[in-house]
Amino acid sequence: MLCPHKIRLAVVLSSRKVQVIICSFTKKATRQIALPYLAFLLSSESTATMKLYALFLVVCLSMTSLPPSLSTEQRTLSCDVIVAGGSTAALAAAIAAARDNSQMHVCLTEPTDWLGGQMTSGGVPAIDFGPANKNRGFQPADFADMMDSLGGTGNPGDCWVSTKCYLPRHLVEGWIARTVRGLNNLQVFYNSVIKRVQRQGRVISAVEAVQRVPSSGFDQWGQRFSEAYLDWYSESDSQWFTKTLLRLEGRYDVVVIDATETGDVLVLSEASFHQGVETPDETSTLTLDTCGQAITFPFYMQNGPDSHVNVSRGSPGPFTLKSETWGHVWSYRRVQHVSGPMDESSPGDVSSQNWGGGNDYLGRYFLLPLHDTLQQRSDWQGGVNMTAIRQAEDRAYGWFHYYLTIAPPDVRGNLSMAGSDVSGTGTTLSKIPYLRDSRRSVGLQGYQLQKADFDKNSPGKYGVRYPDTVALGDFFMADVHRLDNCAYPGYVHDITIKPFYIPFRSLTNQDVDNLLVAGKTMAVSFMANAAARMHTGEWNTGLAAGLAASIMATENMTSQDMHNNVDTLQSKLSAFTTLDWNQPREY
Ligand SMILES: *[C@@H]1O[C@H](CO)[C@@H](O)[C@H](O)[C@H]1NC(C)=O
Ligand SMILES: *[C@@H]1O[C@H](CO)[C@@H](O)[C@H](O)[C@H]1NC(C)=O
Ligand SMILES: *[C@@H]1O[C@H](CO)[C@@H](O)[C@H](O)[C@H]1NC(C)=O
Ligand SMILES: *[C@@H]1O[C@H](CO)[C@@H](O)[C@H](O)[C@H]1NC(C)=O
């Protein structure tokens, strides 16, 4: 008698009496398999043995509402700085905090097995420099060093969206691995997501994370993100993973940085946050909570021997090259180029596909509505809409087939999806989706950085420079990828910006004294995020948050104390970066 593989049902029979019934289901199996299986067992042709199994299954189903298995291992660790990670900003923050003070124990959680967020696991290995921060003199020293590690001043992919397109594995296995290894006081917890946050008054005292170890022989990246993601957050062991509950506690005065992609700590610590676009004005506290930025599942295509990856058909589109040629879309985010003309696909090319008219998924916001988000606090799963995420995956596969079909006939036979040696996944999609916005903190005294401070009507060559400036930001525009089902307020049409400044207040939260934010969780408006969300904006704010956390943990400071003494932070930062668009750093 066989059981579906997602259900483990062991029955020991002795003298026709049931002695032991062991039931184990994944939650999903209960819904998707167990009930149809029960119907099958009770179908008209079923034998007596099958009916007996049906009885056991009913007993098992009645037990599935029990709390998660008590066998889940627990580990308690003490940390001085906890970086809840997953983003580019998280990596910068953890490195900065650990480097600043070797006595600091820095704990970094990472949902995948690749650090770097959108630079690596999120599938955007094409650095979005703005016109000003393309100049090395405005990049923090460690960021410039990281860029140099990707082949000096060269552009490995000869792409046109950036001056630096590269294979993500080169960054993960090169600069990132070397840098993290060199910091003995930085402990990285890979394959870990935030589950609970313990808060006492205005202070977070502990953060709990679920760490998973894939079962032997199981390739976790052979599953779609949408298949595995809820399992990442489940505390129970599953057929795919063995789980450990990590309890990260403060040693003395812990500082927590929320640099997750989904604002996990903001939600779980009951801190104030916004999601979606402010309406009717940028300064409004009201937002359209299901209208934000579109997400994308980037993937890689190659010109070379067929990788024989089985790619599902995906969705039918519609898709469009807009007004570009096929070859110009190929070279847009090409990450490897050996030789050949710019706008052609040549043997040895690898092209990252992340195209507006292609795999951008405009169907639905990826974040759950605010109400559903808050409801999920008691059993947190990232607060995302899994149906929308799956549709985004299908959209990516659909774009692959469409783009292949319209390739020039002489090149088409040489093209295929790149294998896991490039993407790091058997599905060939990025490990995590490319997210362009998230849940955003509300800073000290209700502060949120406004794009109005640096748009075309602002005085001078650059945006407003704040006394508590701790980072530079720059891009071509406040870049919004709109969803189809949303009516955005009128002001969102104005996307012009100047190079701008980011104040320390953007890294704070008004309710929690020892919480900092960096990257897409910052205390900024929807439109300010649309300008600051690029790789350099994430890195610069991560660096500032990491150094601030180190100072705050050492000196037992609240974020308000840090704001009152921001010159200490600014002077430390000046060893790594310039904080003035008029003064490039000398290398
Ligand atoms: C590819 O995947 C489809 C759907 O998952 C499956 O039906 C088919 O057998 C697979 N083909 C190969 C060659 O593995
Ligand atoms: C999630 O997305 C799906 C598909 O786009 C949509 O039908 C559904 O209403 C969304 N769920 C919520 C809770 O918003
Ligand atoms: C296709 O691949 C073959 C074998 O590597 C190569 O000789 C040929 O130039 C390629 N054609 C194109 C158009 O890239
Ligand atoms: C840190 O400061 C808080 C008050 O802000 C105080 O309660 C706590 O005891 C201090 N911790 C240490 C180790 O001095």
XYZ file of C-alpha atoms in Angstrom, residues 117-463:
347
model
C 20.255 40.719 -2.320
C 19.477 42.301 -5.666
C 23.180 42.244 -6.609
C 23.134 38.415 -6.549
C 20.160 36.321 -5.313
C 17.597 38.827 -6.634
C 19.017 38.491 -10.121
C 20.016 42.082 -10.926
C 23.770 41.809 -11.528
C 23.758 45.088 -13.456
C 24.609 47.930 -11.100
C 22.153 50.816 -11.384
C 24.554 53.728 -11.114
C 23.040 57.147 -11.579
C 24.951 59.678 -13.687
C 26.732 61.097 -10.608
C 27.527 57.969 -8.615
C 29.021 56.350 -11.711
C 31.995 58.478 -10.678
C 34.100 56.309 -8.391
C 34.825 59.323 -6.173
C 31.259 59.211 -4.843
C 31.243 55.504 -4.013
C 32.134 54.193 -0.551
C 35.591 52.602 -0.522
C 34.275 49.077 0.018
C 31.748 49.406 -2.794
C 34.437 50.656 -5.174
C 36.669 47.777 -4.085
C 33.838 45.333 -4.751
C 33.335 46.777 -8.237
C 37.084 46.513 -8.939
C 36.943 42.823 -8.031
C 34.696 42.350 -11.081
C 37.469 42.896 -13.568
C 38.867 46.351 -12.812
C 37.207 49.111 -14.815
C 35.891 46.606 -17.358
C 32.285 45.614 -17.988
C 32.253 41.777 -18.127
C 28.903 41.625 -19.934
C 29.373 44.634 -22.222
C 25.805 45.603 -21.304
C 24.268 49.041 -21.897
C 22.053 49.510 -18.847
C 25.186 49.806 -16.698
C 28.953 50.000 -16.817
C 29.088 46.858 -14.638
C 27.198 43.664 -15.559
C 28.613 40.419 -14.214
C 27.858 36.805 -13.328
C 26.418 36.870 -9.781
C 28.442 33.808 -8.811
C 31.650 35.759 -9.411
C 30.593 38.308 -6.800
C 29.333 35.683 -4.324
C 32.404 33.454 -4.582
C 34.882 36.302 -4.948
C 34.595 39.569 -3.042
C 31.657 38.659 -0.782
C 33.084 35.308 0.389
C 36.540 36.806 0.969
C 35.201 39.801 2.886
C 32.840 37.836 5.109
C 35.546 35.230 5.846
C 37.899 38.005 6.942
C 35.547 39.179 9.707
C 35.733 36.726 12.628
C 33.094 38.592 14.606
C 30.487 38.329 11.828
C 28.320 35.233 12.018
C 26.110 34.550 9.002
C 23.038 32.355 9.326
C 22.261 31.239 5.796
C 18.875 29.837 4.774
C 17.205 31.732 7.620
C 14.094 33.894 7.794
C 12.684 36.063 10.596
C 9.772 34.477 12.471
C 9.200 36.463 15.671
C 10.457 39.578 17.411
C 10.362 40.105 21.154
C 9.854 43.686 22.213
C 9.751 45.183 25.706
C 8.504 48.736 25.772
C 10.515 50.681 23.217
C 13.271 48.076 22.898
C 13.655 44.833 20.902
C 15.235 42.197 23.140
C 15.326 39.170 20.827
C 14.718 38.113 17.255
C 13.758 34.560 16.321
C 14.583 33.071 12.951
C 13.860 29.743 11.285
C 16.948 28.171 9.763
C 16.500 25.277 7.343
C 18.868 22.540 6.275
C 17.843 20.779 3.058
C 17.291 17.035 3.432
C 20.120 14.971 2.038
C 19.977 14.701 -1.713
C 17.334 17.436 -1.954
C 18.169 20.437 -4.157
C 16.239 23.315 -2.607
C 16.758 25.459 -5.729
C 15.204 22.792 -7.920
C 11.851 23.961 -6.498
C 10.155 27.136 -7.526
C 10.356 29.947 -4.981
C 6.545 29.841 -4.777
C 6.650 26.131 -3.878
C 9.191 26.438 -1.081
C 8.769 29.895 0.431
C 6.057 29.083 2.994
C 8.106 26.086 4.108
C 11.038 28.466 4.785
C 8.865 30.156 7.430
C 7.412 26.997 8.954
C 9.008 25.902 12.217
C 8.192 22.254 11.572
C 10.502 19.870 9.820
C 9.195 18.987 6.386
C 9.982 16.436 3.713
C 12.409 19.002 2.256
C 14.024 20.658 5.281
C 15.086 20.116 8.855
C 14.505 23.281 10.871
C 16.279 24.971 13.736
C 14.751 27.863 15.641
C 17.461 30.485 16.177
C 16.928 32.814 19.078
C 19.172 35.844 18.657
C 19.356 37.739 21.925
C 21.040 40.926 22.984
C 24.250 40.450 24.931
C 24.030 43.893 26.554
C 22.438 46.558 24.418
C 21.566 44.981 21.132
C 20.817 47.024 18.019
C 18.639 45.475 15.314
C 18.772 46.479 11.651
C 15.795 45.536 9.491
C 17.321 45.138 6.042
C 14.959 42.375 4.969
C 13.205 42.504 1.618
C 9.752 42.301 3.232
C 10.085 44.471 6.359
C 9.808 41.478 8.690
C 11.110 43.202 11.826
C 8.995 46.313 11.255
C 5.849 44.211 11.129
C 6.737 41.785 13.924
C 7.934 44.440 16.385
C 4.683 46.362 15.841
C 6.662 49.371 14.683
C 5.014 52.003 12.466
C 5.381 51.412 8.743
C 3.804 52.294 5.408
C 3.298 50.096 2.395
C 2.189 51.181 -1.072
C 1.945 54.673 -2.486
C 0.998 57.708 -0.371
C -2.226 59.314 -1.524
C -3.338 61.904 -2.501
C 0.046 63.617 -1.881
C 3.559 62.492 -1.164
C 3.279 63.814 2.403
C 0.025 61.951 3.170
C 0.017 59.338 5.906
C -2.659 57.453 3.976
C -1.414 54.938 1.400
C -2.945 52.640 -1.203
C -1.634 49.517 0.510
C -2.007 47.216 -2.513
C -0.491 49.632 -5.026
C 3.270 49.673 -5.090
C 5.953 48.513 -7.513
C 5.871 45.502 -9.846
C 8.208 42.563 -9.193
C 10.250 40.493 -11.652
C 11.818 37.042 -11.695
C 15.009 37.633 -13.693
C 16.682 34.682 -15.448
C 19.689 34.045 -17.675
C 19.882 32.929 -21.305
C 23.021 31.696 -22.969
C 24.453 31.350 -26.442
C 26.275 28.024 -26.439
C 25.765 24.296 -25.969
C 22.199 23.538 -24.829
C 21.952 23.278 -21.045
C 18.927 20.938 -21.448
C 16.966 22.686 -18.731
C 13.276 21.803 -18.742
C 11.479 25.146 -18.829
C 7.729 25.166 -18.245
C 5.575 27.034 -20.794
C 4.578 29.813 -18.458
C 1.990 32.434 -19.252
C 1.067 33.551 -22.775
C 1.810 37.261 -22.371
C 1.263 39.646 -24.112
C 4.942 40.545 -24.356
C 6.672 43.366 -26.185
C 10.180 44.497 -27.117
C 8.714 48.033 -26.959
C 10.532 49.844 -29.754
C 13.858 48.054 -29.272
C 15.476 45.493 -31.539
C 15.873 41.911 -30.364
C 19.646 42.347 -30.148
C 19.383 45.534 -28.088
C 17.303 43.671 -25.514
C 19.895 40.867 -25.524
C 22.726 43.291 -24.715
C 20.625 45.337 -22.248
C 21.685 43.300 -19.209
C 24.160 40.887 -20.787
C 26.395 39.577 -17.980
C 29.029 37.695 -19.974
C 30.484 38.625 -23.333
C 33.503 37.046 -24.963
C 33.572 38.742 -28.356
C 31.294 39.933 -31.131
C 29.249 43.028 -32.001
C 27.471 44.968 -29.240
C 23.854 44.351 -30.217
C 24.145 40.755 -31.338
C 24.119 37.471 -29.495
C 27.492 35.760 -29.920
C 28.821 32.379 -28.760
C 29.798 32.609 -25.081
C 27.227 35.322 -24.265
C 25.059 35.096 -21.174
C 22.186 37.591 -21.027
C 20.221 38.389 -17.902
C 16.582 38.933 -18.827
C 14.831 41.608 -16.782
C 12.779 43.529 -19.322
C 9.877 45.930 -18.799
C 7.694 44.516 -21.606
C 8.844 40.995 -20.781
C 9.139 39.427 -17.353
C 7.975 42.432 -15.298
C 4.836 41.092 -13.603
C 2.231 43.856 -13.502
C -0.753 41.744 -12.455
C -0.862 42.306 -8.718
C 1.100 43.778 -5.804
C 3.335 41.150 -4.172
C 2.698 42.387 -0.617
C -0.496 41.238 1.065
C -2.970 43.998 1.916
C -2.193 45.731 5.214
C -5.013 43.994 7.064
C -3.820 40.518 5.992
C -0.225 41.490 6.792
C -1.114 42.386 10.376
C -3.206 39.232 10.737
C -0.202 37.138 9.760
C 1.899 38.423 12.690
C 1.013 35.406 14.850
C 2.441 32.994 12.247
C 4.627 35.159 10.026
C 5.313 34.093 6.439
C 6.751 37.251 4.916
C 3.335 38.803 4.274
C 3.393 38.171 0.534
C 0.741 37.060 -1.947
C 1.888 33.620 -3.082
C -0.580 33.512 -5.987
C 0.870 36.708 -7.380
C 4.404 35.383 -6.871
C 3.568 32.227 -8.799
C 2.051 34.267 -11.607
C 5.278 36.298 -11.709
C 7.253 33.067 -12.171
C 4.927 31.999 -14.970
C 5.332 35.389 -16.593
C 9.126 34.906 -16.585
C 8.907 31.488 -18.225
C 6.458 32.853 -20.779
C 8.860 35.665 -21.673
C 11.678 33.148 -22.158
C 9.688 31.230 -24.765
C 8.434 34.363 -26.511
C 11.875 35.965 -26.639
C 13.379 32.727 -27.966
C 10.704 32.441 -30.648
C 11.370 35.913 -32.035
C 15.188 35.524 -32.007
C 16.978 35.907 -35.366
C 16.747 32.461 -37.052
C 20.530 31.980 -37.338
C 21.013 32.481 -33.587
C 17.878 30.798 -32.233
C 19.261 27.254 -32.320
C 22.236 28.340 -30.206
C 20.146 29.800 -27.388
C 18.887 28.125 -24.230
C 18.114 28.870 -20.626
C 21.403 28.985 -18.665
C 21.816 26.204 -16.124
C 22.250 26.329 -12.364
C 25.964 27.090 -12.739
C 24.816 30.584 -13.772
C 21.526 31.182 -11.927
C 22.310 29.090 -8.850
C 18.915 27.410 -9.291
C 17.528 24.391 -11.098
C 14.405 26.400 -11.936
C 16.749 28.865 -13.711
C 14.872 31.825 -12.181
C 16.556 34.072 -9.604
C 16.618 32.639 -6.054
C 14.342 35.389 -4.816
C 12.219 37.791 -6.868
C 13.561 41.225 -7.713
C 11.533 43.475 -5.415
C 11.487 47.225 -6.020
C 9.795 48.353 -2.823
C 8.856 47.053 0.585
C 7.311 48.066 3.883
C 8.792 51.416 4.886
C 9.594 52.603 8.388
C 8.186 55.790 9.904
C 11.206 57.521 11.421
C 11.842 59.655 14.495
C 9.078 62.217 15.002
C 7.178 60.728 12.060
C 9.943 61.500 9.572
C 9.929 60.153 6.002
C 12.336 61.452 3.368
C 10.410 63.213 0.576
C 11.277 63.143 -3.092
C 10.046 66.757 -3.197
C 13.349 67.634 -1.457
C 15.294 66.601 -4.547
C 13.050 66.954 -7.562
C 13.379 69.497 -10.353
C 11.783 72.273 -8.302
C 14.270 71.977 -5.447
C 16.837 74.804 -5.347
C 20.424 74.239 -6.491
C 22.271 71.518 -8.299
C 21.549 68.821 -5.737
C 18.725 67.984 -3.349
